[in-house]
Coordinates of C-alpha atoms in Angstrom, one line a residue:
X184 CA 152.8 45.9 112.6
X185 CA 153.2 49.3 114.5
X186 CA 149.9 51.4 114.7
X187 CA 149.6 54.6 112.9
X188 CA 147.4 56.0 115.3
X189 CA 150.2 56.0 117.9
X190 CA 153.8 56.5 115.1
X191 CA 154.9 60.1 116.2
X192 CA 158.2 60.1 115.4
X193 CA 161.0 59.1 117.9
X194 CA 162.0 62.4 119.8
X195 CA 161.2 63.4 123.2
X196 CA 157.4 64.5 122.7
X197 CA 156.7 61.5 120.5
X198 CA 157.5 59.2 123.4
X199 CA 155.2 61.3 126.1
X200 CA 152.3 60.8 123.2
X201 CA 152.9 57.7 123.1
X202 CA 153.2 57.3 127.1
X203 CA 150.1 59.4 127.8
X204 CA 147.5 59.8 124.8
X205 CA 145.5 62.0 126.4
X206 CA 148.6 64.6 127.5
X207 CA 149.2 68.1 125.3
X208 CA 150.1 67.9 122.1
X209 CA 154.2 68.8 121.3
X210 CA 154.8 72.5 121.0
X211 CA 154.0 73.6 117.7
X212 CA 156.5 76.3 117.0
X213 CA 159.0 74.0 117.8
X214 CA 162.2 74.5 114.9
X215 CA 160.7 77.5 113.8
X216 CA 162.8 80.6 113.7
X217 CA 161.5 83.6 115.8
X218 CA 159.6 85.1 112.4
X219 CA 157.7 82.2 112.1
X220 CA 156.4 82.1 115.2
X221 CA 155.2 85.7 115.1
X222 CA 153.5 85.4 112.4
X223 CA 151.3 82.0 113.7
X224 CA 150.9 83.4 116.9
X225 CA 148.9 86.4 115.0
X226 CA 147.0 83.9 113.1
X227 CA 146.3 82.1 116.2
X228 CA 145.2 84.9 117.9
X229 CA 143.1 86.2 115.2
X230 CA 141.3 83.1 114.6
X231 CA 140.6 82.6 118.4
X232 CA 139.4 86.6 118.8
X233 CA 136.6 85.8 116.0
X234 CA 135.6 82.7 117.3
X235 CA 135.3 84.8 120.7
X236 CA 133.2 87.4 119.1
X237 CA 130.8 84.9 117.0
X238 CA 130.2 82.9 120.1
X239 CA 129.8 86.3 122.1
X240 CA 127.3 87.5 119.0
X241 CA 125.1 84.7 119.3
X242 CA 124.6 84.9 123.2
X243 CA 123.9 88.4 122.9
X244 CA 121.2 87.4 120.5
X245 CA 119.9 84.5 122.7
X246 CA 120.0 87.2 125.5
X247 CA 117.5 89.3 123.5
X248 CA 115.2 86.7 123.1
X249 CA 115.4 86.7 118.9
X250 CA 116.2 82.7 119.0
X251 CA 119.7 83.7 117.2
X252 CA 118.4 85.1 114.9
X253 CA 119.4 89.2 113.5
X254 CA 117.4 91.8 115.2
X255 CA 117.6 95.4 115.5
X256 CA 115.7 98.2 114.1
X257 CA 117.2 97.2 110.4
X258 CA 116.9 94.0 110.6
X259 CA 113.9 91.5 109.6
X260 CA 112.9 91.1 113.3
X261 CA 113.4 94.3 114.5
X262 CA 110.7 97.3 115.1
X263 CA 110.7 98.5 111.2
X264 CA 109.6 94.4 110.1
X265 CA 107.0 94.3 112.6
X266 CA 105.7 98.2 111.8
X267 CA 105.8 96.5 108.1
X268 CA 103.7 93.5 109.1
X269 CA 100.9 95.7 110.9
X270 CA 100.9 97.9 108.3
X271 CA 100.5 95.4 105.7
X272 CA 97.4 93.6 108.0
X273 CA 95.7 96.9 108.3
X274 CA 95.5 96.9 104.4
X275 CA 94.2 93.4 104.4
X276 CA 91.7 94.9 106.7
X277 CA 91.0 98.5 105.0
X278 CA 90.0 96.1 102.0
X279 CA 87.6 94.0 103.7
X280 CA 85.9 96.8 104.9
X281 CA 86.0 98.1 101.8
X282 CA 84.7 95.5 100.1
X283 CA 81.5 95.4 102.9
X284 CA 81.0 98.7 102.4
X285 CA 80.6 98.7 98.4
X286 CA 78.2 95.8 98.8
X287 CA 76.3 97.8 101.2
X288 CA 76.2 100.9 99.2
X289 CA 74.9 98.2 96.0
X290 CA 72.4 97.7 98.8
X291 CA 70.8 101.0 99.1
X292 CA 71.5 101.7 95.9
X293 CA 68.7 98.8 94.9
X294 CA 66.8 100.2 97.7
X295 CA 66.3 103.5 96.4
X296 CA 65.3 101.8 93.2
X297 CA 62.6 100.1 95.1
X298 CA 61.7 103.4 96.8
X299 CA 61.9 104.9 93.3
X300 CA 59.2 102.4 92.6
X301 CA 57.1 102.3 95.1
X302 CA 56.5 106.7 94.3
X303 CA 55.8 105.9 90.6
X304 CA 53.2 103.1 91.8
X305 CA 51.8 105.7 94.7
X306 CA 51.7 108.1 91.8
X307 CA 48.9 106.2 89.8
X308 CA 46.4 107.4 91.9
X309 CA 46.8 110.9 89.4
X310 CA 45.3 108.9 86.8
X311 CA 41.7 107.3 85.9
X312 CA 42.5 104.0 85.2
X313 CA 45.4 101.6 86.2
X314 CA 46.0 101.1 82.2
X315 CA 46.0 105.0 81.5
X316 CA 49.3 105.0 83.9
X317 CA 50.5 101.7 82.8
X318 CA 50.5 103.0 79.2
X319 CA 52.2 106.5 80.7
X320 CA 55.0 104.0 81.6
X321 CA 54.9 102.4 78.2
X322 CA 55.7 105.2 76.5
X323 CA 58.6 106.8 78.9
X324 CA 60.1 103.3 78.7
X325 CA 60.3 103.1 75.0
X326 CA 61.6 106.9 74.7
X327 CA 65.2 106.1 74.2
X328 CA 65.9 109.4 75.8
X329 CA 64.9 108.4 79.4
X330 CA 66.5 105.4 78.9
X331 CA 70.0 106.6 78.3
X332 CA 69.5 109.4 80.9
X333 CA 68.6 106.3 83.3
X334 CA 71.3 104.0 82.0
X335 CA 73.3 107.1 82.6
X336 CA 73.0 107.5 85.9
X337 CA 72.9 103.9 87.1
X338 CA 76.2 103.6 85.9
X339 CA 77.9 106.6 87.5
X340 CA 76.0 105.6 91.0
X341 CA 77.9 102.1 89.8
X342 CA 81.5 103.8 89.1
X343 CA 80.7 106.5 91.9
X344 CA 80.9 103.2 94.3
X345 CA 83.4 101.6 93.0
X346 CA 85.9 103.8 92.9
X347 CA 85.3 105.0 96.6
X348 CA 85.4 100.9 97.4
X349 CA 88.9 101.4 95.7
X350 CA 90.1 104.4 97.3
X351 CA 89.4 103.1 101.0
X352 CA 91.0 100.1 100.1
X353 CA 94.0 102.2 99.3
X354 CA 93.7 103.6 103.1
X355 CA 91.6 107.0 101.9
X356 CA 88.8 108.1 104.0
X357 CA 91.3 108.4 107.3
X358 CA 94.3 110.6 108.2
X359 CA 97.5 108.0 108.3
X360 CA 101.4 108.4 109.5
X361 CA 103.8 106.8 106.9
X362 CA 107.0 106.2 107.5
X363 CA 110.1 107.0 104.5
X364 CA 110.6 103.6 103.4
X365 CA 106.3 103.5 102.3
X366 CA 106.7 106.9 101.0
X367 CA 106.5 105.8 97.0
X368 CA 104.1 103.1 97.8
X369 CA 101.5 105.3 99.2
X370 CA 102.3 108.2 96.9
X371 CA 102.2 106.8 93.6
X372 CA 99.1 104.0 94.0
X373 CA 96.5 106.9 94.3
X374 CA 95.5 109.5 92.0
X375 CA 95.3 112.1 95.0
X376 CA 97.5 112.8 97.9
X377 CA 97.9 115.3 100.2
X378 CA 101.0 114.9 102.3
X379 CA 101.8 116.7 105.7
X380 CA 106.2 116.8 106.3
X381 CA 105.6 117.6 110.3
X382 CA 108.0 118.0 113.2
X383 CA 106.8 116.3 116.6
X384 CA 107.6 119.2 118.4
X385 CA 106.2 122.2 116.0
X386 CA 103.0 123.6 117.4
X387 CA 101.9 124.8 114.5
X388 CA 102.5 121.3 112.7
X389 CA 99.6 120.2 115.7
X390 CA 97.1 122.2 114.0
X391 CA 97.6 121.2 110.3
X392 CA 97.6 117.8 111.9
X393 CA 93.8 118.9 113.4
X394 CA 92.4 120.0 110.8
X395 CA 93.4 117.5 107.9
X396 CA 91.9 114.6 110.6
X397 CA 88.7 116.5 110.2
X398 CA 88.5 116.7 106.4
X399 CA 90.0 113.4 105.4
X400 CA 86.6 111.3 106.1
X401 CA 84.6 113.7 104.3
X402 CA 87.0 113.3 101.2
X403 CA 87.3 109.7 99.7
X404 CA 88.8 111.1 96.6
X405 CA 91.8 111.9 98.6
X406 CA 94.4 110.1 100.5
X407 CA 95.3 111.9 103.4
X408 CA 98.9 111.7 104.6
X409 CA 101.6 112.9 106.9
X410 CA 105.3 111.9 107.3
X411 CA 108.2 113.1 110.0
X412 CA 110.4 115.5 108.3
X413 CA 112.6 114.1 110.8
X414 CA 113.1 110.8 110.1
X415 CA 112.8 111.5 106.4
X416 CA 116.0 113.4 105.1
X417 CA 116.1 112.2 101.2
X418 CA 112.7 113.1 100.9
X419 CA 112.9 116.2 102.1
X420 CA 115.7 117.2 100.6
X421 CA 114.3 115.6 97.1
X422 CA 111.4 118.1 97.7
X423 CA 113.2 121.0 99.0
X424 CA 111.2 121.3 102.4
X425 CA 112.3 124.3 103.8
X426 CA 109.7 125.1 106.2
X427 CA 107.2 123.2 108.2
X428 CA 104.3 122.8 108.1
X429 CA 104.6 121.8 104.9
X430 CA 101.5 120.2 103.1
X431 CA 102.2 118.9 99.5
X432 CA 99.4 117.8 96.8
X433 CA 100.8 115.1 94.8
X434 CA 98.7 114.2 91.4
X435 CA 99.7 110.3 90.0
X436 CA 102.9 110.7 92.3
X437 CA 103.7 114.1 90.5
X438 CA 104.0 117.3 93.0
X439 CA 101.3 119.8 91.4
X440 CA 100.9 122.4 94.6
X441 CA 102.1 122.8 97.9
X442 CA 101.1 124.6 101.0
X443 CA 104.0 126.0 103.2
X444 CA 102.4 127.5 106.6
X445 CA 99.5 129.2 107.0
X446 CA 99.4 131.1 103.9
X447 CA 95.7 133.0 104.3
X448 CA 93.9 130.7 106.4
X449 CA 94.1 133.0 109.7
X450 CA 90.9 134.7 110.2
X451 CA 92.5 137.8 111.9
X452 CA 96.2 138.7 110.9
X453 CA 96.5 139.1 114.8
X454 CA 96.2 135.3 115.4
X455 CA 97.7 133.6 112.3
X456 CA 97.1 130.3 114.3
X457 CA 93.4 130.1 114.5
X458 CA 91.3 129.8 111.2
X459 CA 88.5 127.3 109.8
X460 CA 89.1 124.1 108.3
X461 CA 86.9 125.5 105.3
X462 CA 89.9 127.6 104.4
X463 CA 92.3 124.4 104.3
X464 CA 89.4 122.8 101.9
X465 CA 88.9 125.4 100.1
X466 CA 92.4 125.3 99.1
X467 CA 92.9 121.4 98.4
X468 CA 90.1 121.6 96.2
X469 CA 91.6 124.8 94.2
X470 CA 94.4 122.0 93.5
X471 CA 92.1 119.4 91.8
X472 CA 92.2 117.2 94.9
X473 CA 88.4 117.2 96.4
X474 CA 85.5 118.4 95.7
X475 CA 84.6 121.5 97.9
X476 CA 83.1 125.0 97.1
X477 CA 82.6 127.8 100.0
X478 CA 79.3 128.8 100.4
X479 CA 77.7 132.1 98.6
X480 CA 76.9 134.8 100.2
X481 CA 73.5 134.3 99.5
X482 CA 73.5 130.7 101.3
X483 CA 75.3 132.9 104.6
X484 CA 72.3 134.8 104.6
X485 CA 69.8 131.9 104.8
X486 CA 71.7 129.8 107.0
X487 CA 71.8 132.7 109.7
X488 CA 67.8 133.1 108.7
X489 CA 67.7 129.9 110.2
X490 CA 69.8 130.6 112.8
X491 CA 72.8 128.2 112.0
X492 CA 75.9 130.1 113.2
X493 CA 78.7 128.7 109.7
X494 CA 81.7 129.3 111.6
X495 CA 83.8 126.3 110.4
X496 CA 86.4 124.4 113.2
X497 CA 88.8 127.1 114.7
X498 CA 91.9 125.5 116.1
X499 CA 91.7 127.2 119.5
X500 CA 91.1 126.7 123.5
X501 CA 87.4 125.1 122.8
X502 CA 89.4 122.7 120.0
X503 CA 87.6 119.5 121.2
X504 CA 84.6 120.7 121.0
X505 CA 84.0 121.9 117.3
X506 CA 81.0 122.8 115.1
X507 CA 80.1 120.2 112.3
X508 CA 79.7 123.0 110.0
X509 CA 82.7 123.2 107.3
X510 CA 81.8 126.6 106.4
X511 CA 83.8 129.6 107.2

């Protein structure tokens, strides 16, 4: 019996097959009208020019050194993934810390109750008798008002430190760039934000950037924020940003204020660039957002009694080399 591996028909190609196996194959538009063979010499072609570009694809990415796989700022190796994985470390981080910290703040706090302690033990010497005192102590225990102003106040020390444990685990207590794609994340997990829309190449935006560095440690209650108008379009259109600086107080992701410039902050209208950081507090804290108050007149007058000079930090030719004083 014949084999089928070498039946080909009995024209002139089949015989060559057969004659030499390893010879090209018959022509395949043969019997086709001129139509036909347009049309599979475009499907040949087309085929062959994708295969040409896949292949071409995957050396490019080999080239790059991604192991084939998809790269590129957009994609899941590129520079936005690996900003996302830092990122995401540093909170791990931020929470450790924060974590330390609140255990070291239970810390003093138990400490100062022992100091506390040790004053109302150094305090018996007012008395006659060790058992005059002891029964002084009786008594203020069982008055159930000293116990619910004590109970009182260990439990605001108590939610005092665990909400700033919280809030530096959400990133407060630093000054931090975010990028558009974190923007809702960072904006809507804290009660508090304040939010700088800067340009890289606005002097001005330089000094907002100064002085909200210097108040953010000082302010735990607050996230402090800033994000490149630039590379943000939606959300500056969403927000109608029409000038920069632009610094926007956001309360449980809702806009309540907003800061455009240097509205009043310089100290003399002749240089609207230099003024104190106080001023920029002064006005967060009008918002709800931190706890600040300017000092009295009063307090002025004592503090230059003592000879402390309350300037506040001026943005300026001496700018890294400030005052510690907040006060304008």
């Amino acid at each position: 019996m014949p084999s089928a591996q070498n039946s080909a028909g009995a024209g002139k190609a089949a015989k060559f097959i057969a004659a030499n196996p390893l010879g090209p194959m018959a022509n395949p538009f043969e019997g086709m009208d001129d139509d036909q063979k347009e049309y599979q010499k475009a499907v040949a072609e087309n085929v062959n020019k994708r295969m040409e570009n896949a292949m071409n694809d995957i050396k490019a990415k080999y080239a790059r050194g991604d192991g084939g796989k998809d790269g590129g700022d957009n994609g899941p190796t590129g520079d936005a993934y690996r900003q996302h994985e830092q990122a995401m470390k540093k909170k791990a981080t931020d929470r450790k810390t924060a974590m330390q910290q609140a255990r070291q703040e239970e810390a003093a706090m138990l400490k100062a109750q022992k100091e506390n302690l040790a004053r109302e033990n150094a305090g018996k010497e007012e008395y006659e008798s060790e058992d005059e005192y002891d029964d002084l102590l009786e008594e203020l225990d069982a008055d159930p008002e000293m116990e619910a102003i004590r109970n009182a106040r260990i439990n605001a020390m108590r939610l005092q430190a665990g909400e700033r444990a919280e809030n530096l685990a959400k990133g407060h207590g630093t000054y931090r760039y975010i990028s558009q794609d974190e923007f809702l994340t960072e904006v809507t997990t804290s009660k508090w934000v304040a939010l700088h829309f800067f340009h890289k190449e606005f002097e001005r935006c330089k000094i907002m950037h100064h002085h909200l560095e210097l108040i953010a440690p000082h302010h735990i209650e607050c996230k402090f924020l800033n994000i490149d108008a630039e590379k943000t379009p939606f959300f500056v259109q969403k927000l109608q940003v029409r000038t920069l600086p632009t610094l926007i107080i956001f309360r449980d992701g809702v806009v309540v204020d907003r800061l455009t410039g240097f509205q009043e902050m310089a100290v003399d209208p002749a240089e609207p660039d230099k003024w104190h950081t106080s001023k920029l507090q002064a006005w967060i804290a009008s918002t709800g957002a931190i706890k600040f108050a300017m000092p009295t007149e009063e307090i002025m007058k004592e503090m230059k009694k003592m000879g402390i000079t309350p300037r506040g930090n001026i943005w300026g030719e001496n700018r890294n080399h400030h005052d510690e004083s907040d006060s304008d």
